[in-house]
PDB file of C-alpha atoms in Angstrom:
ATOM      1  CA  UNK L 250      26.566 -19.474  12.746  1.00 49.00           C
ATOM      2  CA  UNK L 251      28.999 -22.427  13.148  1.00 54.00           C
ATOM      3  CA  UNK L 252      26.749 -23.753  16.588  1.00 60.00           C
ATOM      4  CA  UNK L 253      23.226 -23.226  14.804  1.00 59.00           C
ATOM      5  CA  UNK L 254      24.379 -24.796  11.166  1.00 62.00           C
ATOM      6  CA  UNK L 255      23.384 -28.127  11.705  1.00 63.00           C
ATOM      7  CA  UNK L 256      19.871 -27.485  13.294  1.00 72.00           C
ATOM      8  CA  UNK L 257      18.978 -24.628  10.525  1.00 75.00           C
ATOM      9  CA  UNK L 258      20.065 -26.894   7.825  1.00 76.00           C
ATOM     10  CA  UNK L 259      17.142 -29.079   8.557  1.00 81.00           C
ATOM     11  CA  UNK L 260      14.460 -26.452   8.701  1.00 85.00           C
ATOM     12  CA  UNK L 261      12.763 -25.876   4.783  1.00 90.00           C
ATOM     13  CA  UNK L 262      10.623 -22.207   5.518  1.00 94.00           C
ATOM     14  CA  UNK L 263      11.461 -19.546   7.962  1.00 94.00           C
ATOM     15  CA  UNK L 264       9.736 -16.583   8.820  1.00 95.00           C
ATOM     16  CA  UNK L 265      11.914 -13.951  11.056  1.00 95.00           C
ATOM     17  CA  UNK L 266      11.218 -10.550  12.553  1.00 94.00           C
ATOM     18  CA  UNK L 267      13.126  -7.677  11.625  1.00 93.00           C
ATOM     19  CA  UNK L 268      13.666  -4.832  13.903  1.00 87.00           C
ATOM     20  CA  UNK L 269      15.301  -5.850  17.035  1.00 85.00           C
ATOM     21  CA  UNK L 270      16.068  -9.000  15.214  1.00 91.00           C
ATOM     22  CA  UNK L 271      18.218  -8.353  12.034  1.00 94.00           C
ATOM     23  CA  UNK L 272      18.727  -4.552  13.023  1.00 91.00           C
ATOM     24  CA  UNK L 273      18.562  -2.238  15.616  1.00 86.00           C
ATOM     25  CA  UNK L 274      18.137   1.233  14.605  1.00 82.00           C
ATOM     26  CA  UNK L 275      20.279   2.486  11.468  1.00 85.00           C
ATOM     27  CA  UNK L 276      22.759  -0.564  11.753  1.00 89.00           C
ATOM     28  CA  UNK L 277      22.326  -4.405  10.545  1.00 94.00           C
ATOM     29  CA  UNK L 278      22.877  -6.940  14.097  1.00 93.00           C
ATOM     30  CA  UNK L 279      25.904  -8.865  13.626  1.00 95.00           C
ATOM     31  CA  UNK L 280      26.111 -12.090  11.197  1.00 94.00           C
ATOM     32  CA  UNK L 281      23.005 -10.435   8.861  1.00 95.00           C
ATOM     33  CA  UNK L 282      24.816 -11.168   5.630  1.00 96.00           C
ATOM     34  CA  UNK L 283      26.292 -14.396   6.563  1.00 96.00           C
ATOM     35  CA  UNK L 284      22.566 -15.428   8.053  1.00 95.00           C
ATOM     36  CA  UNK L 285      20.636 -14.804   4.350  1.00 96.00           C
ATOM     37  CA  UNK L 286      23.847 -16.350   2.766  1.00 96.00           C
ATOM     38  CA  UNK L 287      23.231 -19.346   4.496  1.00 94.00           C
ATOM     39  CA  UNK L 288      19.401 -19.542   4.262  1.00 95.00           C
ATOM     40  CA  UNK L 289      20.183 -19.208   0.421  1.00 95.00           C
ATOM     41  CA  UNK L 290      22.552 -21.861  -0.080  1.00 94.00           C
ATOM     42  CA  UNK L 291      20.752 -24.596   2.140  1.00 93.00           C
ATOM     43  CA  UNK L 292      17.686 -23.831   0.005  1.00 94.00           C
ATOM     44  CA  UNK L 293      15.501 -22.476   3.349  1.00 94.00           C
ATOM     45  CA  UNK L 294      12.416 -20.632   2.085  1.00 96.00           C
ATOM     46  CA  UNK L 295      12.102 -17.574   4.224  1.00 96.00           C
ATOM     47  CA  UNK L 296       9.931 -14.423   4.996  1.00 97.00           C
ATOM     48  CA  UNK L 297      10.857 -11.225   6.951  1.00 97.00           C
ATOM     49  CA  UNK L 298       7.917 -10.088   9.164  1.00 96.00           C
ATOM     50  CA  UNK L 299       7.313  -7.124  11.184  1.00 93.00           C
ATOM     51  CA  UNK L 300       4.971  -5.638  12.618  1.00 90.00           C
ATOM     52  CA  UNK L 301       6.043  -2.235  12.074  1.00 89.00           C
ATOM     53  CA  UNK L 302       4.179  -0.428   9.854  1.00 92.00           C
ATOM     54  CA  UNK L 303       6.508   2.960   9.031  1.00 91.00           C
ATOM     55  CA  UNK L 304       7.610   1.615   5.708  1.00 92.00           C
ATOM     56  CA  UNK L 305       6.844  -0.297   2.580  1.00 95.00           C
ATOM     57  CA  UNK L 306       8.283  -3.982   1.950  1.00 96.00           C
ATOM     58  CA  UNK L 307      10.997  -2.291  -1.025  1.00 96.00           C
ATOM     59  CA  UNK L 308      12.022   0.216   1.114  1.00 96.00           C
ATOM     60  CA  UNK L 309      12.790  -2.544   3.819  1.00 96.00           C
ATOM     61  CA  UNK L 310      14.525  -4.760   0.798  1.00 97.00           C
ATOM     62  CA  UNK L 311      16.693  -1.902  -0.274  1.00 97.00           C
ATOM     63  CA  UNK L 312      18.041  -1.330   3.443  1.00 96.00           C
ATOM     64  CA  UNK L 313      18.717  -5.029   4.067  1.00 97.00           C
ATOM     65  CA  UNK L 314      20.296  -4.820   0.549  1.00 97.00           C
ATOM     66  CA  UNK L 315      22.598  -1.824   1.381  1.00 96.00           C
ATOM     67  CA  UNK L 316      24.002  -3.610   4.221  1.00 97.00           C
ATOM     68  CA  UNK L 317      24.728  -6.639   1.972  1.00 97.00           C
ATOM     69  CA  UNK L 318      21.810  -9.314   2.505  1.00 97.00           C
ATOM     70  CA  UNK L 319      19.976 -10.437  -0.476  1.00 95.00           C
ATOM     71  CA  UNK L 320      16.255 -10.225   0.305  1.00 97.00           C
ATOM     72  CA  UNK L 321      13.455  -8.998  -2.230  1.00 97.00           C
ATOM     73  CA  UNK L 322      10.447  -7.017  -1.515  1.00 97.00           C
ATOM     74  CA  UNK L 323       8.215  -9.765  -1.828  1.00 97.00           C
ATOM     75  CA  UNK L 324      10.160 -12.279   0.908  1.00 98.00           C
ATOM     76  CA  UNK L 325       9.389  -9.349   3.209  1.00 97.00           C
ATOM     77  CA  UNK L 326       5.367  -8.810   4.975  1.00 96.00           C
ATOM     78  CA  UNK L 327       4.677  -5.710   7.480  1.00 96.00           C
ATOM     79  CA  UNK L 328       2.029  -5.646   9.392  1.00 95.00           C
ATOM     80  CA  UNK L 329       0.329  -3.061   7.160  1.00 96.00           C
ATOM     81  CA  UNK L 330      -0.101  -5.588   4.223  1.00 96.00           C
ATOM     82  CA  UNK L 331      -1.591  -7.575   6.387  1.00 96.00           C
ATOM     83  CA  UNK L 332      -3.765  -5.165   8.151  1.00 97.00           C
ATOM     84  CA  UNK L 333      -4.968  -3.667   4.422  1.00 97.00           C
ATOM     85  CA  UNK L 334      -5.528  -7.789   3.802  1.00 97.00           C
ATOM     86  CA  UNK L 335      -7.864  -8.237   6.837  1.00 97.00           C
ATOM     87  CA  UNK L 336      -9.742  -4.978   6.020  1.00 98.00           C
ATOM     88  CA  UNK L 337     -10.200  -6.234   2.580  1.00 97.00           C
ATOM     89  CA  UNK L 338     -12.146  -9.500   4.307  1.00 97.00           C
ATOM     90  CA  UNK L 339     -13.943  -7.454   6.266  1.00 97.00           C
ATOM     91  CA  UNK L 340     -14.825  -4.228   5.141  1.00 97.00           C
ATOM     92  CA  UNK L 341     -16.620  -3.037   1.555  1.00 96.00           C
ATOM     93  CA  UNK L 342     -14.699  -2.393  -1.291  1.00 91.00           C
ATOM     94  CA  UNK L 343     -14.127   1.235  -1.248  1.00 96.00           C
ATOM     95  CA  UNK L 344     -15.055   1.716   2.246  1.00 98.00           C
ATOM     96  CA  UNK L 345     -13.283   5.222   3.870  1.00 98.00           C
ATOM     97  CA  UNK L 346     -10.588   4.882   6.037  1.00 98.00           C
ATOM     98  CA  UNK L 347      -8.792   7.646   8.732  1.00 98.00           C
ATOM     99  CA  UNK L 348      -5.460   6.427   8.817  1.00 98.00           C
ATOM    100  CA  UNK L 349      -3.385   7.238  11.835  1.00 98.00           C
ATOM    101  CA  UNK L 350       0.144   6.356   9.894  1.00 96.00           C
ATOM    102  CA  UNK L 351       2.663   6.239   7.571  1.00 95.00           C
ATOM    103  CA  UNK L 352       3.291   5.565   4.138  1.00 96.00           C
ATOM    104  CA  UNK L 353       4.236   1.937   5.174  1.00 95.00           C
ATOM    105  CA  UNK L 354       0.367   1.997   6.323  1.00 97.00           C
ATOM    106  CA  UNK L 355      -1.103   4.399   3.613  1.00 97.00           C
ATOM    107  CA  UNK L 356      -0.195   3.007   0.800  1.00 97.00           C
ATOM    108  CA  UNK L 357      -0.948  -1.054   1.235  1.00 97.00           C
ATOM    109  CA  UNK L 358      -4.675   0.329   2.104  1.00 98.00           C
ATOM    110  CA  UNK L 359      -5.172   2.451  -1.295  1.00 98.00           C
ATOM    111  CA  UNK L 360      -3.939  -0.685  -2.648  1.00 97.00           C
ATOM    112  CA  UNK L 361      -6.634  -2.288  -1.721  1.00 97.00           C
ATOM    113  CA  UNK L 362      -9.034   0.164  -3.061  1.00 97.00           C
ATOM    114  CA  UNK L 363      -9.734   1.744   0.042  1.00 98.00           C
ATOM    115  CA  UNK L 364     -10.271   6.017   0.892  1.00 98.00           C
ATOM    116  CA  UNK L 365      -8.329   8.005   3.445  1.00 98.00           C
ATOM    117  CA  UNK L 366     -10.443  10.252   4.705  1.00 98.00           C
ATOM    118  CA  UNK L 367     -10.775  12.618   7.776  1.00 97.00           C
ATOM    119  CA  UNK L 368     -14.591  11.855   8.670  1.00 96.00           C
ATOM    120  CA  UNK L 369     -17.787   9.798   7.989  1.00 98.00           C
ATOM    121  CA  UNK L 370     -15.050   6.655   7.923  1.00 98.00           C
ATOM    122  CA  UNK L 371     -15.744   2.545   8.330  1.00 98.00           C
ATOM    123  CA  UNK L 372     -12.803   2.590  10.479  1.00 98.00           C
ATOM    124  CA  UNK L 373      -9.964   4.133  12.085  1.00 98.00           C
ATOM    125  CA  UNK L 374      -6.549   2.413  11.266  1.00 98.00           C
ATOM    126  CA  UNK L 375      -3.391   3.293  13.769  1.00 97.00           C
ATOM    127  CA  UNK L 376       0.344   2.118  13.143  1.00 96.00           C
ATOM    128  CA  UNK L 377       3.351   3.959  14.196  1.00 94.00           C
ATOM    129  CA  UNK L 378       3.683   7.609  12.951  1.00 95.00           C
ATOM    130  CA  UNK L 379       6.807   9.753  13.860  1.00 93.00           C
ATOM    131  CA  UNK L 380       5.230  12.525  13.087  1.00 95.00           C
ATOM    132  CA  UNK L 381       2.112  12.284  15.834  1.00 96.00           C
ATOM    133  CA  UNK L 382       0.078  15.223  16.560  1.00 97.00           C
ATOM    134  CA  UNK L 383      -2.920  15.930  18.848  1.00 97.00           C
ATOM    135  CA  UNK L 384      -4.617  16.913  15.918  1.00 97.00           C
ATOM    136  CA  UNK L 385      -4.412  13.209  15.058  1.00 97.00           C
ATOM    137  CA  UNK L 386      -5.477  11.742  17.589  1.00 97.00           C
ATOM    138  CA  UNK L 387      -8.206  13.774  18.469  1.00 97.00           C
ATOM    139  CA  UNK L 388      -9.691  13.182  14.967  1.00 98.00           C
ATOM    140  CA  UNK L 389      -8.951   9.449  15.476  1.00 98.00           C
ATOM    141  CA  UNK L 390     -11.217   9.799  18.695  1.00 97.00           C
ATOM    142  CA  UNK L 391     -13.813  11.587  17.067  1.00 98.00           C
ATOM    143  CA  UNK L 392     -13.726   8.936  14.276  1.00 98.00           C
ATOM    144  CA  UNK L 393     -14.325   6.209  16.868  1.00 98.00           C
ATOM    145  CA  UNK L 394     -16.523   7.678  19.227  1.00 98.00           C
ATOM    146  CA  UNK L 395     -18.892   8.116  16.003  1.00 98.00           C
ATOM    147  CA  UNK L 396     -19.353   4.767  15.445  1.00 98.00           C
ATOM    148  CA  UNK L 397     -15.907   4.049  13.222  1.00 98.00           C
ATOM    149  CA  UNK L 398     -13.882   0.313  14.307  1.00 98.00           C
ATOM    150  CA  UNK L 399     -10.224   0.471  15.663  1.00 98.00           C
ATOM    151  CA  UNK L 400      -7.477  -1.315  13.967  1.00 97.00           C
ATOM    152  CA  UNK L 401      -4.369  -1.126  15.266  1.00 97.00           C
ATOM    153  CA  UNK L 402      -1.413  -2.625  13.081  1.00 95.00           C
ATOM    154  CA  UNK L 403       0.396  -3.539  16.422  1.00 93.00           C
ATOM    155  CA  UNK L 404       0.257  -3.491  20.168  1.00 92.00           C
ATOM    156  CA  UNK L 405       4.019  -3.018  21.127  1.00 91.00           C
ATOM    157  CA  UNK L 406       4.550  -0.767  23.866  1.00 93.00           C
ATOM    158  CA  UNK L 407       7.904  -0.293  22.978  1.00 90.00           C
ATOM    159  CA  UNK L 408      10.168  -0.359  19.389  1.00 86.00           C
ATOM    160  CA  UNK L 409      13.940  -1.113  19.582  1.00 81.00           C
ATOM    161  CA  UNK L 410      15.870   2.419  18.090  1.00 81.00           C
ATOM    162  CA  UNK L 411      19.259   3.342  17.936  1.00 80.00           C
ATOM    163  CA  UNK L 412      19.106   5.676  20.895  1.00 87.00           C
ATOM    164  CA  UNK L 413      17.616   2.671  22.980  1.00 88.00           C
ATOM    165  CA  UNK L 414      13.857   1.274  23.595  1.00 90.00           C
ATOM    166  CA  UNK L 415      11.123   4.317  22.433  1.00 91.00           C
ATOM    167  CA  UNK L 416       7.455   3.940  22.959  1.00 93.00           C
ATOM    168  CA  UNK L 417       6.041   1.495  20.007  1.00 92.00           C
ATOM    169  CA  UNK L 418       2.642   1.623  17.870  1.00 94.00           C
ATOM    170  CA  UNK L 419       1.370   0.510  21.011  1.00 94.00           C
ATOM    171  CA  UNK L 420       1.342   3.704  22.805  1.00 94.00           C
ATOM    172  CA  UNK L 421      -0.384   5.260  20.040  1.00 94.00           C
ATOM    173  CA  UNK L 422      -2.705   2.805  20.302  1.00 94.00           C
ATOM    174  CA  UNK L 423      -3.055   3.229  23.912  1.00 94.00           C
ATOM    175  CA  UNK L 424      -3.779   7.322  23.619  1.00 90.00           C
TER     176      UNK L 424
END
């Protein structure tokens, strides 16, 4: 931190990305604590964005929290809020939705007001889901090809894990 102090110091807002950026996997990058500390006591505004869509912002707080970092759920934005945002601008209120996802995707769009549903949908909304099936996608498919749009949360091929570099929402979106 001692080389970057001086150049931070100057900056009033910061957004950062999270995974691959303050973590990797189960375990916080080095300097995590000591980087918040320092955005807190010089007063820097920040946001934690990602674009990964597995989890809600207070699950995300509670990690970074375990580890040590003081961040709250609302200083963090996935790209499921604002995916459930855009769809909200664009979409009617209520509209039905087949959700290739999570519960980092799911719940931001009933949020909103929208319906998960398997068929007869406005649109089919895709974000990373460890627990893929054909079954999914082949309903996504059948979604789309009957007139349904395609969101996607995020276009990474690839997501940084633990074990090394896995294929991202990307892929999904891809098949």
């Amino acid at each position: 931190m001692t080389r970057t102090e001086p150049a931070l110091s100057a900056f009033r807002y910061l957004i950062t990305d999270m995974d691959g950026v303050l973590w990797r996997g189960r375990d916080p990058l080095p300097g995590l604590v000591e980087f918040f500390q320092f955005l807190r006591r010089h007063g820097i505004r920040f946001v934690c964005a990602t674009n990964n869509a597995s989890a809600l912002p207070g699950k995300l707080a509670e990690r970074l929290q375990g580890w040590g970092a003081d961040v709250q759920p609302e200083e963090i934005v996935t790209s499921s809020i604002a995916t459930a945002d855009y769809l909200a601008d664009t979409l009617p209120a209520g509209a039905r939705l087949y959700v290739v996802g999570m519960e980092g995707l799911r719940v931001p769009l009933l949020q909103k007001g929208f319906e998960i549903a398997e068929e007869h949908v406005s649109a089919v909304v895709a974000g990373i889901d460890w627990q893929l099936t054909y079954e999914h996608l082949k309903r996504a498919v059948l979604n789309i090809r009957a007139g349904a749009k395609f969101i996607g949360t995020n276009g990474d091929r690839t997501f940084p894990s633990s074990e090394g570099i896995i294929p991202g929402a990307g892929a999904i979106l891809a098949a």
